[in-house]
Coordinates of C-alpha atoms in Angstrom, one line a residue:
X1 CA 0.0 0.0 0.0
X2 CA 2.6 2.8 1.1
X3 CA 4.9 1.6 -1.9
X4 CA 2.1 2.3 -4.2
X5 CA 1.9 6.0 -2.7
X6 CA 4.8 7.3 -3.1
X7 CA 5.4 7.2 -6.7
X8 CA 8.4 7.7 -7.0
X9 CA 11.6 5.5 -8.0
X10 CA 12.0 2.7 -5.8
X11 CA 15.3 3.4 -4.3
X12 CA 14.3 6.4 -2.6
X13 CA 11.5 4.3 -1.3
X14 CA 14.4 2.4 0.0
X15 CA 16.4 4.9 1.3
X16 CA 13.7 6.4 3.7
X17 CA 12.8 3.4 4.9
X18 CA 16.5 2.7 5.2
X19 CA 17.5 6.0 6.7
X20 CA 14.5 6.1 9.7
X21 CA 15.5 2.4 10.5
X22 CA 19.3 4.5 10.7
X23 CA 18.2 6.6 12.8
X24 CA 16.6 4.4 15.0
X25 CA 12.6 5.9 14.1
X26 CA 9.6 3.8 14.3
X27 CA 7.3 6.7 13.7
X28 CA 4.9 5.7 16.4
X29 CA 7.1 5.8 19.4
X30 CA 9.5 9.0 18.1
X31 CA 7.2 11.3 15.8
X32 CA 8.6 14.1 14.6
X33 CA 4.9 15.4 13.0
X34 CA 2.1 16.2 15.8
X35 CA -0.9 14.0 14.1
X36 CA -4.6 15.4 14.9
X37 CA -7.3 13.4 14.0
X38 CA -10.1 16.6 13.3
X39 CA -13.0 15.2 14.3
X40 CA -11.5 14.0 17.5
X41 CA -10.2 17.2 19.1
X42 CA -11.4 19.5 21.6
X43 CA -12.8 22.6 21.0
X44 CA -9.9 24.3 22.7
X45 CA -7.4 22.7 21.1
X46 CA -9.2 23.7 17.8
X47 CA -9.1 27.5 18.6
X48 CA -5.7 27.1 19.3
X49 CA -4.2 25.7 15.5
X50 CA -6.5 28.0 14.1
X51 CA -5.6 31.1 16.4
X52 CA -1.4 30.0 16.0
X53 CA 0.4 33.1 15.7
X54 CA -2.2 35.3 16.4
X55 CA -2.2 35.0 19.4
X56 CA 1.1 35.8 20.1
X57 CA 0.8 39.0 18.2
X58 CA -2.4 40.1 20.4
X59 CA -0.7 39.2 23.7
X60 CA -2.0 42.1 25.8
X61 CA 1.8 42.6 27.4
X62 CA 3.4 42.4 24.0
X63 CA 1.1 45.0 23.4
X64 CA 2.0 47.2 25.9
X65 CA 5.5 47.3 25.2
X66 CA 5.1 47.8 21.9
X67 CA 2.6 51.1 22.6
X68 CA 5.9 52.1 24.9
X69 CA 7.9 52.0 22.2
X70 CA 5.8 53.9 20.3
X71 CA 5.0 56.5 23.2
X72 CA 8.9 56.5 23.5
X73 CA 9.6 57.6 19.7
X74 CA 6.8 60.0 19.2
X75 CA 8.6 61.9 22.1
X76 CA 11.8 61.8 21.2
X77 CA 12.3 60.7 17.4
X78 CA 15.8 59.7 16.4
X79 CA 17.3 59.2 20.3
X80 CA 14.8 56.8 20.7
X81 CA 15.8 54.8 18.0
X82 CA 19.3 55.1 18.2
X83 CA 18.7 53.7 22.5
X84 CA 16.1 50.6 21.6
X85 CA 18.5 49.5 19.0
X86 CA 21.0 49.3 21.1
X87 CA 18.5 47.8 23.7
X88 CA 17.1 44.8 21.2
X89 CA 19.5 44.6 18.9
X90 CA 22.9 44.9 20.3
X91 CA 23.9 47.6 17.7
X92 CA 25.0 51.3 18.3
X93 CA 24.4 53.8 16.0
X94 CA 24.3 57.3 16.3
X95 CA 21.3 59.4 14.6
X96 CA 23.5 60.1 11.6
X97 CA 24.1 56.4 10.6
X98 CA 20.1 55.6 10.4
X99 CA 20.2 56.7 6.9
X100 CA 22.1 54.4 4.6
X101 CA 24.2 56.5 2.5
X102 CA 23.7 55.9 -1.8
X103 CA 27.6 54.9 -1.2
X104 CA 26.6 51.9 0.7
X105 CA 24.0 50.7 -1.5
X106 CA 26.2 51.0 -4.3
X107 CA 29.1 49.4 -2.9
X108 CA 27.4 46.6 -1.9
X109 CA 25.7 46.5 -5.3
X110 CA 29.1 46.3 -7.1
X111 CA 30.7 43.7 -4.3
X112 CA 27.3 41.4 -4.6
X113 CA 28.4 37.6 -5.9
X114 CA 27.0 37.6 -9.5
X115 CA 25.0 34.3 -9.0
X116 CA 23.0 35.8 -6.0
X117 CA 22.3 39.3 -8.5
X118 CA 20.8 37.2 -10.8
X119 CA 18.8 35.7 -8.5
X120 CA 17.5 38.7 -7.5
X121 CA 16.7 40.1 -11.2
X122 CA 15.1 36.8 -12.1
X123 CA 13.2 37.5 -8.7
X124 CA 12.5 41.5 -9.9
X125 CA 11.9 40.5 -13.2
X126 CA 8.6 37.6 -12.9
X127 CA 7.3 39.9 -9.8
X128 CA 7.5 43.2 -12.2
X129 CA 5.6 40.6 -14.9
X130 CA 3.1 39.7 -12.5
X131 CA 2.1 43.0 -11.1
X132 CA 2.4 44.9 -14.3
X133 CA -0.6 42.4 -15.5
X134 CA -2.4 42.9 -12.4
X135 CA -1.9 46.9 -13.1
X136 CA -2.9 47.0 -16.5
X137 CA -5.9 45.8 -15.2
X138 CA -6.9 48.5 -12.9
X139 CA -4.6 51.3 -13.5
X140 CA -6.2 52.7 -16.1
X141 CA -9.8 52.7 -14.8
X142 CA -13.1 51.7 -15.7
X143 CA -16.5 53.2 -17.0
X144 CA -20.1 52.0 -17.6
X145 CA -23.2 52.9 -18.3
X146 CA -25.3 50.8 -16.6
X147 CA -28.6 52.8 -17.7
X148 CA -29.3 55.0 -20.4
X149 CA -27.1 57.9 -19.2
X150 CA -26.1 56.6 -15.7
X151 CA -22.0 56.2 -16.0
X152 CA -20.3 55.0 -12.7
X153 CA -17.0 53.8 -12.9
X154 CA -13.4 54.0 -10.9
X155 CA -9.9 55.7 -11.3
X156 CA -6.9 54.7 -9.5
X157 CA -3.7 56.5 -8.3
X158 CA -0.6 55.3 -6.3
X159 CA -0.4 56.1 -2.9
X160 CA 1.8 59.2 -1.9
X161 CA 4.0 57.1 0.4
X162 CA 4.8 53.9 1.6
X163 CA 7.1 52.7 3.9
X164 CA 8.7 48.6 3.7
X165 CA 9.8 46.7 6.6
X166 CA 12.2 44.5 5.8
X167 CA 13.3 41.9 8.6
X168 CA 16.6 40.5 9.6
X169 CA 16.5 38.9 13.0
X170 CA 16.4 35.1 12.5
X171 CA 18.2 35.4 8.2
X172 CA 19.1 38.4 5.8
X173 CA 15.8 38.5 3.9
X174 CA 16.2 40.2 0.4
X175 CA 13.5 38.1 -1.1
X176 CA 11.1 40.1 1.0
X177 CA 12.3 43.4 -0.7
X178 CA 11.6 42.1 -3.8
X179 CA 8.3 41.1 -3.1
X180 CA 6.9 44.3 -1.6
X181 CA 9.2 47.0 -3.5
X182 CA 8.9 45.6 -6.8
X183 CA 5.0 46.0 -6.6
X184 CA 5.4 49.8 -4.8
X185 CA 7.0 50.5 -7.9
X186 CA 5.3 49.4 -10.5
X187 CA 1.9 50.9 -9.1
X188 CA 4.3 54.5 -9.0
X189 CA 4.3 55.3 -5.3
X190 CA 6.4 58.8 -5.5
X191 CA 7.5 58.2 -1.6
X192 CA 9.4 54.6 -1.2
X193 CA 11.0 54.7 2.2
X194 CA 12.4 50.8 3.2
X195 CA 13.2 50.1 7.1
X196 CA 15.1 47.2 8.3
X197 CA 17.4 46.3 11.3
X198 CA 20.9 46.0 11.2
X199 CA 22.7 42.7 11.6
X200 CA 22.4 41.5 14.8
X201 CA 25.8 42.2 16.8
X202 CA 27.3 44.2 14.0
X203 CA 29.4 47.0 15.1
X204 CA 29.0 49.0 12.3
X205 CA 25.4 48.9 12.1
X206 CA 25.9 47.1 9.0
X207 CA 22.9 46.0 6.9
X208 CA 22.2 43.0 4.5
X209 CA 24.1 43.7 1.4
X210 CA 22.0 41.8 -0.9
X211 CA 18.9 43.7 0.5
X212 CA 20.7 46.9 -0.4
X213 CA 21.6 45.5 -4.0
X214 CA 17.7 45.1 -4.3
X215 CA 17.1 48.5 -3.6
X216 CA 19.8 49.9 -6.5
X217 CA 18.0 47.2 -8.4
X218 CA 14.7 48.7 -7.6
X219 CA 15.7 52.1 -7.8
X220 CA 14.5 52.7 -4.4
X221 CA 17.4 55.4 -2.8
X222 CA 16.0 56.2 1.2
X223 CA 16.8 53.6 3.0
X224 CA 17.0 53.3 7.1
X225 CA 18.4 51.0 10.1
X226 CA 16.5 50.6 13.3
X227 CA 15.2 48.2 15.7
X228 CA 11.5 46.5 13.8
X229 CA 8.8 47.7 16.4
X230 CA 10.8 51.5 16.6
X231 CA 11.1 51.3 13.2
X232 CA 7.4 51.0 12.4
X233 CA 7.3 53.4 15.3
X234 CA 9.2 55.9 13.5
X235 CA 7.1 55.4 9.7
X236 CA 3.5 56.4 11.4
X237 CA 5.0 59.2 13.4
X238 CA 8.4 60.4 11.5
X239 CA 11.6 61.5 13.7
X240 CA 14.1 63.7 12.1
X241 CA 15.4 61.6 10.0
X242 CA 13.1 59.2 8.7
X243 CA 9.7 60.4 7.1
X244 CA 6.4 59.6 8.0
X245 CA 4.3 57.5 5.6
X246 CA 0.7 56.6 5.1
X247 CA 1.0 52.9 4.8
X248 CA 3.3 50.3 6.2
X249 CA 3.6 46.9 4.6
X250 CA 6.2 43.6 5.1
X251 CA 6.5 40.6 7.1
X252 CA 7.6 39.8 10.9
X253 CA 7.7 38.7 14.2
X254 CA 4.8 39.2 16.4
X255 CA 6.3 42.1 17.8
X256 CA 6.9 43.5 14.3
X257 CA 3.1 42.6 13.3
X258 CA 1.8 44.1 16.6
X259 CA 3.7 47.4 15.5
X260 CA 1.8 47.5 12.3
X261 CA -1.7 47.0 14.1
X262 CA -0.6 49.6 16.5
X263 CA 0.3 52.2 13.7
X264 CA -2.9 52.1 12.7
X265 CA -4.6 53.6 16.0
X266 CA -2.5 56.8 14.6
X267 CA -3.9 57.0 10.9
X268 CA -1.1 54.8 9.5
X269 CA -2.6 52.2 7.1
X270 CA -1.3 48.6 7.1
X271 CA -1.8 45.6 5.2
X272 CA -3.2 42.4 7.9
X273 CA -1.5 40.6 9.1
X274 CA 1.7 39.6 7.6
X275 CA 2.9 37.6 10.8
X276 CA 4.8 34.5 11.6
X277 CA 5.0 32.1 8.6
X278 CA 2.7 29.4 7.8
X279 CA 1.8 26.9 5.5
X280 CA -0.7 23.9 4.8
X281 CA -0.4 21.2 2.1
X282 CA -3.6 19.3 0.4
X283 CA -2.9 15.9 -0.2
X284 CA -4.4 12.2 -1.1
X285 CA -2.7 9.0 -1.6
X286 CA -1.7 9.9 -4.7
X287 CA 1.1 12.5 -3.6
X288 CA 4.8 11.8 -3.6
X289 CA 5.6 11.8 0.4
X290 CA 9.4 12.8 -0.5
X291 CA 8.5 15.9 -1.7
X292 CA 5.7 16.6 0.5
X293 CA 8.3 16.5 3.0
X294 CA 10.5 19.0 1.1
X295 CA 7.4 21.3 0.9
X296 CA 6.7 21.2 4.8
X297 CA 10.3 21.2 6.0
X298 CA 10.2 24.0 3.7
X299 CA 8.2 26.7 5.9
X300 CA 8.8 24.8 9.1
X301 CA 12.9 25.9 8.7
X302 CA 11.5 29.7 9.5
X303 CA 11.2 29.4 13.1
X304 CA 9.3 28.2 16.4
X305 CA 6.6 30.1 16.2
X306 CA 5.8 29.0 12.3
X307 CA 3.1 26.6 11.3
X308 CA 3.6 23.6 7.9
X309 CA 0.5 21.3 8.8
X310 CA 0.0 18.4 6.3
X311 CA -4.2 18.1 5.8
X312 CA -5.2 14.4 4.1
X313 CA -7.5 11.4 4.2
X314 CA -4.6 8.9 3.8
X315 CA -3.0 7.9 7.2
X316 CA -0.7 5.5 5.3
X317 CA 0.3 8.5 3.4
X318 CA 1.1 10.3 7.1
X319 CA 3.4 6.7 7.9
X320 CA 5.5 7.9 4.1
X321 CA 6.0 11.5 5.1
X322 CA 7.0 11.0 8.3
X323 CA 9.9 8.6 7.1
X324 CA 10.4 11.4 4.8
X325 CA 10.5 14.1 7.2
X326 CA 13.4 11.6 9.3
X327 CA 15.5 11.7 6.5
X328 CA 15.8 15.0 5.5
X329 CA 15.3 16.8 8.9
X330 CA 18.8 15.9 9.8
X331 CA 20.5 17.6 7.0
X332 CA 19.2 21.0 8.4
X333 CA 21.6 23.0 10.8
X334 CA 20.5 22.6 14.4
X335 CA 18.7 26.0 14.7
X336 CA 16.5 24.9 11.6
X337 CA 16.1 21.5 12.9
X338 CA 14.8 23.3 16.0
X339 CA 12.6 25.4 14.6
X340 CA 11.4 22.8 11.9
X341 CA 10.3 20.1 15.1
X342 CA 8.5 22.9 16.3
X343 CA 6.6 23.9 13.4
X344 CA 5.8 20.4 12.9
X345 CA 4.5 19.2 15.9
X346 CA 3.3 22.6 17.9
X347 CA 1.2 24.4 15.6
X348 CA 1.3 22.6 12.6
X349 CA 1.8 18.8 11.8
X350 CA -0.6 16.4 10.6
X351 CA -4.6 16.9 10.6
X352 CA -6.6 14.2 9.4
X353 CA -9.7 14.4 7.9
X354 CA -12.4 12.0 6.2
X355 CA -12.2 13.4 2.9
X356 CA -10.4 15.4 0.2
X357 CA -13.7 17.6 0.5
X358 CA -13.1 17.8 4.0
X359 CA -9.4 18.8 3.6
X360 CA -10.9 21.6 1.5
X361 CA -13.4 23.1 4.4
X362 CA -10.6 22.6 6.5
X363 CA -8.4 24.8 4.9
X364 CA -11.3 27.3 4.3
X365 CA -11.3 27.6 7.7
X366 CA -7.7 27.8 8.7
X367 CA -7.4 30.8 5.7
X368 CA -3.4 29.8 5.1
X369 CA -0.6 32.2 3.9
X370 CA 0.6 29.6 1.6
X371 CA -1.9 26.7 0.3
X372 CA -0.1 23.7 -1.7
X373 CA -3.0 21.4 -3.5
X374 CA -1.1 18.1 -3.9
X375 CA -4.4 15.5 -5.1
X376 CA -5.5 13.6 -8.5
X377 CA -7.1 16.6 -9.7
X378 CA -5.8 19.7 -8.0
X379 CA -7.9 21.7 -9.9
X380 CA -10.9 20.3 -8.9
X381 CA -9.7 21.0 -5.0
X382 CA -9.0 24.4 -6.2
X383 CA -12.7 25.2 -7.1
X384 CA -13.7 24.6 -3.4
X385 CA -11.2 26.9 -2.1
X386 CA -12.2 30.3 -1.4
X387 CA -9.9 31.3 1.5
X388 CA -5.7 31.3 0.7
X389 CA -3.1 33.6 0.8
X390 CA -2.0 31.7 -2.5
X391 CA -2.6 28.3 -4.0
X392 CA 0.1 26.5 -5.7
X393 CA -1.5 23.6 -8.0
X394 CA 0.8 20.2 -8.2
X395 CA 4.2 19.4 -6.2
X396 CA 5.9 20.8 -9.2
X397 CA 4.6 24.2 -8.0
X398 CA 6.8 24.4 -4.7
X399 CA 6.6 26.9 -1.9
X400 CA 9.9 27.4 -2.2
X401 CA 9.7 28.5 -5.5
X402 CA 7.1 31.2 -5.1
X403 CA 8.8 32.2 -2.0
X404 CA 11.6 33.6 -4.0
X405 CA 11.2 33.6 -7.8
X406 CA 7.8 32.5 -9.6
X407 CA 6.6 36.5 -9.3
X408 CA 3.1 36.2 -7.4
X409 CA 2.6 37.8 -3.9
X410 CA 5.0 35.7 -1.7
X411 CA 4.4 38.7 1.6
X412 CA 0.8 37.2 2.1
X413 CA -1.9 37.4 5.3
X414 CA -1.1 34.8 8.1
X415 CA -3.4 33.8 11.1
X416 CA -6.7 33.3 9.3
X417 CA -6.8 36.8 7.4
X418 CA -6.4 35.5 4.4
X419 CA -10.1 35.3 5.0
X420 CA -9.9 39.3 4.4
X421 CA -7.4 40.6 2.0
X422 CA -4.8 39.2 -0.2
X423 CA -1.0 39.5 -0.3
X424 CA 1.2 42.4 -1.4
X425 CA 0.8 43.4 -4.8
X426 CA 0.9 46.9 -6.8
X427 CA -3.2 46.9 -5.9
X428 CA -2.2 47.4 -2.1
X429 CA -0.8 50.6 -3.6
X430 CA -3.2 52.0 -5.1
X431 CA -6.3 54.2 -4.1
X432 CA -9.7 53.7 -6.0
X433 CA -11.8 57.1 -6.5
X434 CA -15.6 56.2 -7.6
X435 CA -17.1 58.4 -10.4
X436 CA -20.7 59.1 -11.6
X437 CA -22.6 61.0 -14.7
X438 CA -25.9 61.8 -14.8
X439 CA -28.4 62.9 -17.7
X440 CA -31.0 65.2 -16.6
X441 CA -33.2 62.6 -17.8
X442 CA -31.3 60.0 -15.1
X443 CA -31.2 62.2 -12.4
X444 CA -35.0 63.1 -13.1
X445 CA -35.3 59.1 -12.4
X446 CA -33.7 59.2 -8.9
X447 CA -35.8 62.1 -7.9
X448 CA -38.6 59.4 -6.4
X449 CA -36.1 57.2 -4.6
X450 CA -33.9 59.5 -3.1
X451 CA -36.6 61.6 -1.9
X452 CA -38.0 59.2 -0.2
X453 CA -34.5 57.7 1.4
X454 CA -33.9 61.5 2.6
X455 CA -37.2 62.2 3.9
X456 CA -37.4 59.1 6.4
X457 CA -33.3 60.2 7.2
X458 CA -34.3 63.8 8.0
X459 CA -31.9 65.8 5.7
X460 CA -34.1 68.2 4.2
X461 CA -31.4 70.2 2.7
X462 CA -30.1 66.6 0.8
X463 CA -34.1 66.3 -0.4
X464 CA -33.7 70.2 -1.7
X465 CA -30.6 69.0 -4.0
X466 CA -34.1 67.7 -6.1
X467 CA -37.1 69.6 -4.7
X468 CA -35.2 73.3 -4.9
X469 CA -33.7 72.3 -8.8
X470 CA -35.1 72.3 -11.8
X471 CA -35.2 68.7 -13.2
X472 CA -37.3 69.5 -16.5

């Protein structure tokens, strides 16, 4: 039965069978995936995988440092940043080296290793495809008369100014510029200011250089270095050296996200919630478990507080991947293989349900960051999902992949609110403003209706805009 899963050549059956007996794993007695049978678990329990990071991010005494922080560099703007750096970060600065000079972008353009460039412009390049489309869509408006001279229709215009948080904490994450820069771009925001902390430790204040090289690549010239939580501090109110914006977008930790939520409370728009990562894989008995494996290791790597959660009807298929998981978990350095076992088995895992239909609801519910349809007829899975940060059809469409290089939004809602927006694209940078038209002889046809509406509301002087003109 499990041989006939797995489709794939038989020596790599071999070796993962091969490789758990190696390392000592009979998957019942040393799991490294949590398995939760749906049906089965308590409510509690429930609210809790569905909650994951979330709750974290709303923790009422994470909240309240974060609104000291924020108290903090409204009062005293670049001193402030310059002490909680230091304080979380372990980096001095003074207020002049927030601002990263166009010397040190452009050195650590020119000094970037040529491979990892054209990683980046392949990156740029599919992303720039993929929002362009998505602009060319929108940008230009839309019209219609949906009576005989009744026209209603939109126009759209970029932002004036958006800020980007970039994180560094736990890696150096120029992917992330890519994701959200290329799309503030294309939809022509005129204010592009990028944020991210310096290296941890450095004593230089030094930032990612490859993130920098995306910026040059970009075009994108104001650039800053501060703690994450002061630094989202420092876009909704602006100090002296870095500007205020009106919207704040890019991934983090929960102290990061709870920053973002935060600005809002002072007119500073963000895009929710774009927390701890998180990702859930649809699959039957017909799915490869070696590369289901790959795909949940893939997300799990990010840290302790990420979710990868395996949803299928198949618990021989479970039996595979966890063999799977045994083999290649130990090729990861210890802090991944930390964070992975945590992913797997705290807040993600296995759930099983009854039913590839159920596997579908199921991930309805949960409203993932990244979705991975791995069944007979992914398609056909795909027409019952409504509720995904993105869906990537077949297990020749890898997480990894989109994560870096296929183009679509990879900075996507966590914690359920992909049940609310979507992920980063130009669109988030855009502002609609509705028009209308009307003919005498269609505004003579509203007179009834709106009289009535304005009447019953008590606004006589709205009911004058017909009664007191002269409709013909």
């Amino acid at each position: 039965m499990i041989g006939s899963l797995r489709g794939r050549p038989s020596v790599r059956r071999a070796a993962c069978r091969a490789s758990a007996r190696r390392l000592g794993y009979p998957p019942r007695k040393m799991p490294i995936l949590t398995v939760r049978r749906w049906v089965d678990l308590p409510e509690p329990e429930r609210r809790r995988i569905l909650a994951r990071s979330t709750a974290a991010i709303f923790d009422p005494g994470l909240m309240d440092g974060i609104e000291a922080i924020f108290r903090n560099v409204a009062d005293r703007g670049d001193a402030a940043l310059v002490e909680i750096t230091e304080r979380f970060d372990r980096v001095r600065l003074d207020s002049g080296r927030l601002a990263v000079p166009a010397a040190e972008i452009e050195a650590a353009h020119a000094g970037l290793d040529a491979e990892l460039l054209g990683g980046i412009r392949e990156a740029i390049a599919n992303s720039r495809r993929f929002n362009e489309a998505q602009l060319a869509e929108t940008a230009v408006g839309w019209q219609r008369e949906v009576r005989p001279g009744f026209l209603v229709g939109e126009r759209f215009a970029p932002i004036p100014s958006a800020g980007l948080f970039v994180p560094t904490g736990k890696a150096s994450y120029p992917s992330v510029l890519c994701q959200i820069g290329t799309p503030a771009v294309v939809a022509g925001v005129p204010q592009i200011v990028v944020v991210l902390p310096p290296l941890p430790g450095s004593a230089t204040g030094a930032v990612d250089p490859a993130t920098l090289a995306v910026a040059r690549e970009l075009g994108i010239e104001r650039l800053f270095r501060a703690n994450g939580p002061a630094a989202i501090a420092a876009l909704t109110f602006g100090t002296e050296t870095i500007p205020r914006v009106l919207k704040v977008v890019g991934p983090g930790s929960p102290a990061v996200t709870a920053a973002q939520v935060l600005a809002q409370r002072y007119g500073t728009a963000t895009q929710m919630l774009c927390g701890p990562s998180e990702s859930l894989l649809i699959a039957d008995d017909s799915a490869d478990p070696w590369r289901l494996a790959i795909d949940l290791l893939n997300e799990a790597e990010h840290g302790t507080d990420s979710a990868a959660t395996l949803v299928t009807d198949s618990p021989a298929l479970v039996t595979a991947v966890e063999a799977a998981v045994a083999e290649q978990i130990v090729g990861l350095p210890a802090i991944r293989q930390s964070a992975a076992r945590a992913a797997l088995s705290d807040l993600g895992g296995v759930i099983l349900v009854g039913s590839i239909d159920e596997a579908v609801a199921f991930a309805n519910l949960y409203a993932a960051e990244h979705v991975q349809i791995a069944t007979r007829d992914p398609e056909a899975s795909l027409a019952g999902l409504r509720y995904a940060g993105e869906a990537l059809l077949g297990q020749d469409t890898p997480i990894g992949a989109s994560s870096f290089t296929i183009g679509i939004p990879a900075t996507l809602p966590t914690g359920g609110y992909a049940r609310l927006n979507g992920g980063v694209t130009a669109r988030t940078f855009l502002t609609s403003t509705s028009t209308a038209r009307l003919s005498p002889e269609a505004l003579a046809g509203l007179a009834g209706p709106t009289l009535a509406l304005a009447d019953h509301e008590g606004f006589p002087a709205h009911a004058n805009a017909f009664r007191l003109r002269d409709l013909g």
